[in-house]
Amino acid sequence: IIYEQSGAFDIGSIEPNYRDYAQKLNNDFFNERRVYNSTINKTAFVPLLPSTFWKPEELSVEAYNHLIAYMNQLDFSSQVQTEVSWYFRSSKSRSFTSPYDYSLIEFSWLKTSKGFKKPSECFVDDKNLKQIFGNDLPYVNCDLSDKLIDFLEIKRDAETATIIEYLNGLSGSSTELKAVSAIYSTLENRKELDTQVFQDNALIYIPATENKPEQWCITSELIWADISDITEDDTFKSLESHYSESLKYFFVSRLGVKETIDASSYADL
C-alpha cells in the first residue's frame, strides 16, 4: 500500500491491525523535523502482511501451510522493507522497518504444541530439548526455514542463557506450573547459572489461588515454607504449597530463598 501524506498519519483512519505500526511511522518518520517540513508530499511504500496472518486459528491446515510457505520465501533484508521518500532541499529516500518487523515478532501467529504463540515464546521441535523438558514447552508445529527461524529468534537449544531469556519472556504472563517446574529442574545443577538474575528479575512463578491471581516474584519476596496455617500475613509467597519437595534445593540452596520468615526478612525487601 502507498501512503502519501502532507502531514502525519491520522491514526484513526488506519486499519486496526496496522495502527501500532502507523504510530511508529509517525514518530520515527513523518514527524521527524526535516521530513515534516518536506515541500512535497511524503511517501511511504508499505508492504502489508497477508490478510490470513491476522486470524491463524481460523485457517485450514492447507491455508496455514501456504502462509508459512510464503513467509519462508521472503527476503527480510530487502523484500519486506518500507520505502520512504520526501523532499528537503533535494529528493531523499531510505528504507524503514515494515509491519513485518513488528507484527511477526509481537503477534501470536506461530502454531505450536501449546497453541498459537509469539515467536519469542517458541522452541524448535528438537530431540535434545525434549530430553530435558519433555512436552512441556511450546514447540513449533510448522515447517519453518532456517532463515525464518533466525529472523524470528526462535530458540534452538537449552543453554542456560537461552533458558533465562525464555523465563524473562514468560515473566508477567500466564503460563503452566508444569512447564516452569521443568525449567527450574533443568537449571538446578547448572554451575554457570548466575543466581543474582532471580533477585534482579521476577522469574519465579506463583500460580493463581482461590483468592490471588498468578504472580511472578523475585527471590526476596519468597519463602519455602507454607505458613498459611499460622499467619494471614501474605507479604511473602510460599513455594512449598506449589512446588514439589525435589525443587527445594534449587530454590533454597541455589537461589537463596529463605526457608521461612525470620527477623531479617522484611529488611531484605
mmCIF file of C-alpha atoms in Angstrom:
data_model
loop_
_atom_site.group_PDB
_atom_site.id
_atom_site.type_symbol
_atom_site.label_atom_id
_atom_site.label_comp_id
_atom_site.label_asym_id
_atom_site.label_seq_id
_atom_site.Cartn_x
_atom_site.Cartn_y
_atom_site.Cartn_z
ATOM 1 C CA ILE A 1 0.000 0.000 0.000
ATOM 2 C CA ILE A 2 1.229 3.551 -0.728
ATOM 3 C CA TYR A 3 0.697 6.345 1.779
ATOM 4 C CA GLU A 4 1.151 9.934 0.640
ATOM 5 C CA GLN A 5 0.944 12.475 3.410
ATOM 6 C CA SER A 6 1.205 16.235 3.655
ATOM 7 C CA GLY A 7 1.420 15.903 7.439
ATOM 8 C CA ALA A 8 1.353 12.898 9.743
ATOM 9 C CA PHE A 9 -0.963 9.893 9.741
ATOM 10 C CA ASP A 10 -4.474 10.185 11.073
ATOM 11 C CA ILE A 11 -4.150 7.031 13.161
ATOM 12 C CA GLY A 12 -7.915 6.624 13.431
ATOM 13 C CA SER A 13 -8.193 6.201 9.676
ATOM 14 C CA ILE A 14 -5.746 3.282 9.591
ATOM 15 C CA GLU A 15 -6.873 -0.355 9.620
ATOM 16 C CA PRO A 16 -6.755 -1.523 13.287
ATOM 17 C CA ASN A 17 -4.121 -4.210 12.636
ATOM 18 C CA TYR A 18 -1.676 -1.543 11.444
ATOM 19 C CA ARG A 19 -2.303 1.273 13.921
ATOM 20 C CA ASP A 20 0.685 0.463 16.143
ATOM 21 C CA TYR A 21 2.884 0.426 13.063
ATOM 22 C CA ALA A 22 1.373 3.678 11.757
ATOM 23 C CA GLN A 23 2.135 5.330 15.106
ATOM 24 C CA LYS A 24 5.747 4.162 14.822
ATOM 25 C CA LEU A 25 5.928 5.523 11.266
ATOM 26 C CA ASN A 26 4.565 8.851 12.501
ATOM 27 C CA ASN A 27 7.031 9.074 15.377
ATOM 28 C CA ASP A 28 10.131 7.937 13.505
ATOM 29 C CA PHE A 29 9.491 9.288 10.013
ATOM 30 C CA PHE A 30 6.571 11.597 9.238
ATOM 31 C CA ASN A 31 7.061 13.754 12.354
ATOM 32 C CA GLU A 32 10.858 13.980 12.041
ATOM 33 C CA ARG A 33 11.639 17.687 11.612
ATOM 34 C CA ARG A 34 13.283 17.670 8.194
ATOM 35 C CA VAL A 35 10.728 15.222 6.864
ATOM 36 C CA TYR A 36 7.770 17.063 8.410
ATOM 37 C CA ASN A 37 8.823 20.243 6.592
ATOM 38 C CA SER A 38 9.040 18.492 3.244
ATOM 39 C CA THR A 39 7.867 20.803 0.473
ATOM 40 C CA ILE A 40 6.066 17.976 -1.310
ATOM 41 C CA ASN A 41 4.039 15.055 -0.060
ATOM 42 C CA LYS A 42 5.954 12.465 1.894
ATOM 43 C CA THR A 43 5.513 8.944 0.577
ATOM 44 C CA ALA A 44 5.714 5.559 2.265
ATOM 45 C CA PHE A 45 5.521 2.330 0.258
ATOM 46 C CA VAL A 46 4.395 -0.133 2.934
ATOM 47 C CA PRO A 47 4.363 -3.933 2.358
ATOM 48 C CA LEU A 48 1.303 -5.396 4.050
ATOM 49 C CA LEU A 49 1.025 -8.838 5.572
ATOM 50 C CA PRO A 50 -1.322 -11.408 4.013
ATOM 51 C CA SER A 51 -4.845 -10.985 5.398
ATOM 52 C CA THR A 52 -4.726 -14.616 6.590
ATOM 53 C CA PHE A 53 -1.913 -13.724 9.008
ATOM 54 C CA TRP A 54 -4.243 -11.964 11.456
ATOM 55 C CA LYS A 55 -6.515 -14.941 12.242
ATOM 56 C CA PRO A 56 -4.299 -18.022 12.011
ATOM 57 C CA GLU A 57 -6.563 -20.042 14.306
ATOM 58 C CA GLU A 58 -9.318 -19.847 11.649
ATOM 59 C CA LEU A 59 -7.172 -21.244 8.826
ATOM 60 C CA SER A 60 -7.367 -24.766 7.491
ATOM 61 C CA VAL A 61 -4.180 -26.824 7.652
ATOM 62 C CA GLU A 62 -3.637 -26.243 3.938
ATOM 63 C CA ALA A 63 -4.164 -22.470 4.185
ATOM 64 C CA TYR A 64 -1.828 -22.200 7.180
ATOM 65 C CA ASN A 65 0.856 -24.171 5.331
ATOM 66 C CA HIS A 66 0.523 -21.752 2.409
ATOM 67 C CA LEU A 67 1.057 -18.849 4.818
ATOM 68 C CA ILE A 68 4.222 -20.488 6.192
ATOM 69 C CA ALA A 69 5.486 -21.243 2.665
ATOM 70 C CA TYR A 70 5.014 -17.565 1.766
ATOM 71 C CA MET A 71 6.922 -16.426 4.872
ATOM 72 C CA ASN A 72 9.730 -18.907 4.182
ATOM 73 C CA GLN A 73 10.488 -17.461 0.755
ATOM 74 C CA LEU A 74 10.693 -13.817 1.821
ATOM 75 C CA ASP A 75 13.942 -11.861 1.981
ATOM 76 C CA PHE A 76 13.511 -9.828 5.156
ATOM 77 C CA SER A 77 16.545 -7.664 4.399
ATOM 78 C CA SER A 78 15.035 -6.166 1.244
ATOM 79 C CA GLN A 79 11.669 -7.501 0.093
ATOM 80 C CA VAL A 80 9.654 -6.501 3.104
ATOM 81 C CA GLN A 81 11.127 -3.111 3.955
ATOM 82 C CA THR A 82 9.025 0.037 3.841
ATOM 83 C CA GLU A 83 10.471 2.573 1.390
ATOM 84 C CA VAL A 84 10.001 6.213 2.360
ATOM 85 C CA SER A 85 10.722 9.345 0.335
ATOM 86 C CA TRP A 86 10.467 13.096 0.899
ATOM 87 C CA TYR A 87 11.890 16.384 -0.332
ATOM 88 C CA PHE A 88 14.048 18.690 1.787
ATOM 89 C CA ARG A 89 16.328 20.809 -0.414
ATOM 90 C CA SER A 90 16.608 17.726 -2.614
ATOM 91 C CA SER A 91 14.782 14.426 -3.138
ATOM 92 C CA LYS A 92 15.562 11.889 -0.441
ATOM 93 C CA SER A 93 14.609 8.294 0.272
ATOM 94 C CA ARG A 94 15.534 5.449 2.577
ATOM 95 C CA SER A 95 14.365 2.090 3.856
ATOM 96 C CA PHE A 96 12.316 1.866 7.000
ATOM 97 C CA THR A 97 11.171 -1.034 9.155
ATOM 98 C CA SER A 98 7.962 -2.579 7.860
ATOM 99 C CA PRO A 99 4.892 -4.125 9.528
ATOM 100 C CA TYR A 100 6.659 -7.479 9.134
ATOM 101 C CA ASP A 101 9.421 -6.436 11.523
ATOM 102 C CA TYR A 102 6.864 -5.552 14.195
ATOM 103 C CA SER A 103 3.917 -7.908 13.704
ATOM 104 C CA LEU A 104 5.806 -11.144 13.058
ATOM 105 C CA ILE A 105 7.531 -10.681 16.409
ATOM 106 C CA GLU A 106 4.673 -9.313 18.535
ATOM 107 C CA PHE A 107 1.663 -11.291 17.244
ATOM 108 C CA SER A 108 0.729 -14.832 18.383
ATOM 109 C CA TRP A 109 0.669 -16.491 14.971
ATOM 110 C CA LEU A 110 3.016 -19.486 15.177
ATOM 111 C CA LYS A 111 1.340 -22.868 15.560
ATOM 112 C CA THR A 112 2.942 -24.797 18.412
ATOM 113 C CA SER A 113 2.298 -27.821 20.594
ATOM 114 C CA LYS A 114 0.734 -25.367 23.083
ATOM 115 C CA GLY A 115 -1.453 -23.410 20.673
ATOM 116 C CA PHE A 116 -0.600 -20.198 18.814
ATOM 117 C CA LYS A 117 2.329 -18.295 20.332
ATOM 118 C CA LYS A 118 4.601 -15.320 19.749
ATOM 119 C CA PRO A 119 7.987 -16.346 18.281
ATOM 120 C CA SER A 120 9.754 -15.286 21.500
ATOM 121 C CA GLU A 121 7.771 -17.951 23.361
ATOM 122 C CA CYS A 122 8.652 -20.782 20.974
ATOM 123 C CA PHE A 123 11.254 -23.525 20.664
ATOM 124 C CA VAL A 124 12.188 -25.627 17.658
ATOM 125 C CA ASP A 125 10.978 -29.225 17.853
ATOM 126 C CA ASP A 126 14.330 -30.709 18.842
ATOM 127 C CA LYS A 127 15.011 -34.110 20.422
ATOM 128 C CA ASN A 128 17.647 -32.673 22.775
ATOM 129 C CA LEU A 129 15.169 -30.135 24.135
ATOM 130 C CA LYS A 130 12.558 -32.836 24.574
ATOM 131 C CA GLN A 131 15.012 -34.985 26.523
ATOM 132 C CA ILE A 132 15.168 -32.165 29.078
ATOM 133 C CA PHE A 133 11.686 -30.653 29.012
ATOM 134 C CA GLY A 134 9.557 -33.441 27.562
ATOM 135 C CA ASN A 135 6.390 -31.973 26.051
ATOM 136 C CA ASP A 136 6.136 -29.075 28.496
ATOM 137 C CA LEU A 137 7.421 -26.347 26.142
ATOM 138 C CA PRO A 138 5.694 -24.786 23.107
ATOM 139 C CA TYR A 139 7.431 -26.493 20.191
ATOM 140 C CA VAL A 140 6.853 -25.069 16.701
ATOM 141 C CA ASN A 141 4.478 -27.277 14.720
ATOM 142 C CA CYS A 142 5.195 -25.924 11.245
ATOM 143 C CA ASP A 143 7.978 -26.255 8.697
ATOM 144 C CA LEU A 144 9.982 -23.038 9.086
ATOM 145 C CA SER A 145 13.136 -22.328 7.100
ATOM 146 C CA ASP A 146 16.387 -21.756 8.994
ATOM 147 C CA LYS A 147 16.352 -18.194 7.684
ATOM 148 C CA LEU A 148 12.903 -17.539 9.164
ATOM 149 C CA ILE A 149 13.801 -19.240 12.461
ATOM 150 C CA ASP A 150 16.807 -16.929 12.770
ATOM 151 C CA PHE A 151 14.778 -13.832 11.849
ATOM 152 C CA LEU A 152 12.108 -14.673 14.438
ATOM 153 C CA GLU A 153 14.792 -15.612 17.001
ATOM 154 C CA ILE A 154 13.050 -18.875 17.867
ATOM 155 C CA LYS A 155 15.050 -20.751 20.477
ATOM 156 C CA ARG A 156 17.030 -23.733 19.228
ATOM 157 C CA ASP A 157 18.805 -25.025 22.332
ATOM 158 C CA ALA A 158 18.681 -25.480 26.080
ATOM 159 C CA GLU A 159 21.752 -23.458 27.024
ATOM 160 C CA THR A 160 21.447 -21.655 30.346
ATOM 161 C CA ALA A 161 21.374 -18.210 28.721
ATOM 162 C CA THR A 162 18.582 -19.382 26.396
ATOM 163 C CA ILE A 163 16.516 -20.695 29.294
ATOM 164 C CA ILE A 164 16.904 -17.467 31.287
ATOM 165 C CA GLU A 165 15.952 -15.475 28.199
ATOM 166 C CA TYR A 166 12.872 -17.666 27.858
ATOM 167 C CA LEU A 167 11.925 -17.122 31.507
ATOM 168 C CA ASN A 168 12.289 -13.375 31.024
ATOM 169 C CA GLY A 169 9.906 -13.631 28.097
ATOM 170 C CA LEU A 170 7.369 -15.539 30.197
ATOM 171 C CA SER A 171 7.618 -13.246 33.224
ATOM 172 C CA GLY A 172 4.436 -11.315 33.797
ATOM 173 C CA SER A 173 2.332 -13.562 31.588
ATOM 174 C CA SER A 174 0.162 -16.601 32.164
ATOM 175 C CA THR A 175 1.898 -19.984 31.984
ATOM 176 C CA GLU A 176 1.716 -23.566 33.280
ATOM 177 C CA LEU A 177 3.258 -24.691 36.565
ATOM 178 C CA LYS A 178 4.432 -27.941 34.970
ATOM 179 C CA ALA A 179 6.405 -26.040 32.320
ATOM 180 C CA VAL A 180 8.247 -23.712 34.715
ATOM 181 C CA SER A 181 8.893 -26.602 37.125
ATOM 182 C CA ALA A 182 10.681 -28.419 34.293
ATOM 183 C CA ILE A 183 12.774 -25.298 33.627
ATOM 184 C CA TYR A 184 13.766 -24.871 37.290
ATOM 185 C CA SER A 185 14.685 -28.569 37.500
ATOM 186 C CA THR A 186 16.919 -28.156 34.451
ATOM 187 C CA LEU A 187 18.672 -25.124 35.946
ATOM 188 C CA GLU A 188 19.239 -26.716 39.345
ATOM 189 C CA ASN A 189 22.686 -28.162 38.609
ATOM 190 C CA ARG A 190 23.895 -25.630 36.054
ATOM 191 C CA LYS A 191 27.152 -24.355 37.528
ATOM 192 C CA GLU A 192 27.203 -21.352 35.194
ATOM 193 C CA LEU A 193 23.819 -20.099 36.437
ATOM 194 C CA ASP A 194 24.017 -16.511 37.728
ATOM 195 C CA THR A 195 21.562 -16.734 40.614
ATOM 196 C CA GLN A 196 21.527 -12.941 41.048
ATOM 197 C CA VAL A 197 19.327 -12.751 37.977
ATOM 198 C CA PHE A 198 16.478 -14.213 40.062
ATOM 199 C CA GLN A 199 16.800 -11.350 42.536
ATOM 200 C CA ASP A 200 17.035 -8.704 39.836
ATOM 201 C CA ASN A 201 14.171 -10.074 37.722
ATOM 202 C CA ALA A 202 10.794 -11.604 38.574
ATOM 203 C CA LEU A 203 11.457 -15.100 37.213
ATOM 204 C CA ILE A 204 9.770 -17.304 39.813
ATOM 205 C CA TYR A 205 6.195 -18.217 39.078
ATOM 206 C CA ILE A 206 3.434 -18.429 41.679
ATOM 207 C CA PRO A 207 0.207 -19.961 40.330
ATOM 208 C CA ALA A 208 -3.185 -18.405 40.947
ATOM 209 C CA THR A 209 -5.103 -19.452 44.058
ATOM 210 C CA GLU A 210 -8.727 -19.028 45.011
ATOM 211 C CA ASN A 211 -8.050 -15.532 46.344
ATOM 212 C CA LYS A 212 -4.937 -14.411 44.463
ATOM 213 C CA PRO A 213 -4.053 -14.054 40.772
ATOM 214 C CA GLU A 214 -0.915 -15.699 39.408
ATOM 215 C CA GLN A 215 2.294 -13.752 40.085
ATOM 216 C CA TRP A 216 5.966 -13.590 39.143
ATOM 217 C CA CYS A 217 8.359 -12.832 42.005
ATOM 218 C CA ILE A 218 11.984 -12.143 42.841
ATOM 219 C CA THR A 219 13.728 -14.306 45.431
ATOM 220 C CA SER A 220 13.427 -11.849 48.355
ATOM 221 C CA GLU A 221 9.630 -11.915 48.003
ATOM 222 C CA LEU A 222 9.511 -15.660 48.648
ATOM 223 C CA ILE A 223 9.905 -18.256 51.349
ATOM 224 C CA TRP A 224 9.847 -22.022 51.005
ATOM 225 C CA ALA A 225 7.567 -22.967 53.914
ATOM 226 C CA ASP A 226 3.798 -22.790 53.738
ATOM 227 C CA ILE A 227 2.906 -20.697 56.804
ATOM 228 C CA SER A 228 -0.722 -20.057 55.887
ATOM 229 C CA ASP A 229 -1.914 -22.111 58.862
ATOM 230 C CA ILE A 230 -0.085 -19.903 61.401
ATOM 231 C CA THR A 231 -0.440 -16.386 59.954
ATOM 232 C CA GLU A 232 -2.560 -14.449 57.482
ATOM 233 C CA ASP A 233 0.431 -12.296 56.517
ATOM 234 C CA ASP A 234 0.916 -12.876 52.786
ATOM 235 C CA THR A 235 3.847 -10.483 52.303
ATOM 236 C CA PHE A 236 5.955 -13.493 51.379
ATOM 237 C CA LYS A 237 4.743 -16.037 48.848
ATOM 238 C CA SER A 238 5.178 -19.697 49.719
ATOM 239 C CA LEU A 239 6.791 -22.078 47.259
ATOM 240 C CA GLU A 240 6.138 -25.267 49.216
ATOM 241 C CA SER A 241 2.416 -25.032 48.552
ATOM 242 C CA HIS A 242 3.015 -25.105 44.778
ATOM 243 C CA TYR A 243 6.277 -26.916 44.033
ATOM 244 C CA SER A 244 7.455 -30.445 44.794
ATOM 245 C CA GLU A 245 9.970 -31.145 47.538
ATOM 246 C CA SER A 246 12.520 -32.060 44.861
ATOM 247 C CA LEU A 247 12.796 -28.370 43.930
ATOM 248 C CA LYS A 248 13.510 -27.170 47.482
ATOM 249 C CA TYR A 249 17.270 -27.457 46.929
ATOM 250 C CA PHE A 250 17.083 -25.252 43.828
ATOM 251 C CA PHE A 251 15.051 -22.513 45.493
ATOM 252 C CA VAL A 252 16.656 -22.540 48.943
ATOM 253 C CA SER A 253 20.255 -23.669 48.382
ATOM 254 C CA ARG A 254 20.886 -22.359 44.865
ATOM 255 C CA LEU A 255 18.761 -19.196 44.736
ATOM 256 C CA GLY A 256 18.896 -18.282 48.431
ATOM 257 C CA VAL A 257 15.158 -18.264 49.118
ATOM 258 C CA LYS A 258 14.649 -18.390 52.895
ATOM 259 C CA GLU A 259 13.047 -21.482 54.352
ATOM 260 C CA THR A 260 10.688 -19.368 56.436
ATOM 261 C CA ILE A 261 10.270 -15.839 57.796
ATOM 262 C CA ASP A 262 12.988 -14.640 60.157
ATOM 263 C CA ALA A 263 14.000 -11.349 61.788
ATOM 264 C CA SER A 264 15.745 -10.045 58.674
ATOM 265 C CA SER A 265 13.073 -10.977 56.141
ATOM 266 C CA TYR A 266 11.304 -7.631 55.970
ATOM 267 C CA ALA A 267 14.593 -5.717 55.934
ATOM 268 C CA ASP A 268 15.593 -7.613 52.777
ATOM 269 C CA LEU A 269 12.564 -6.483 50.782
#
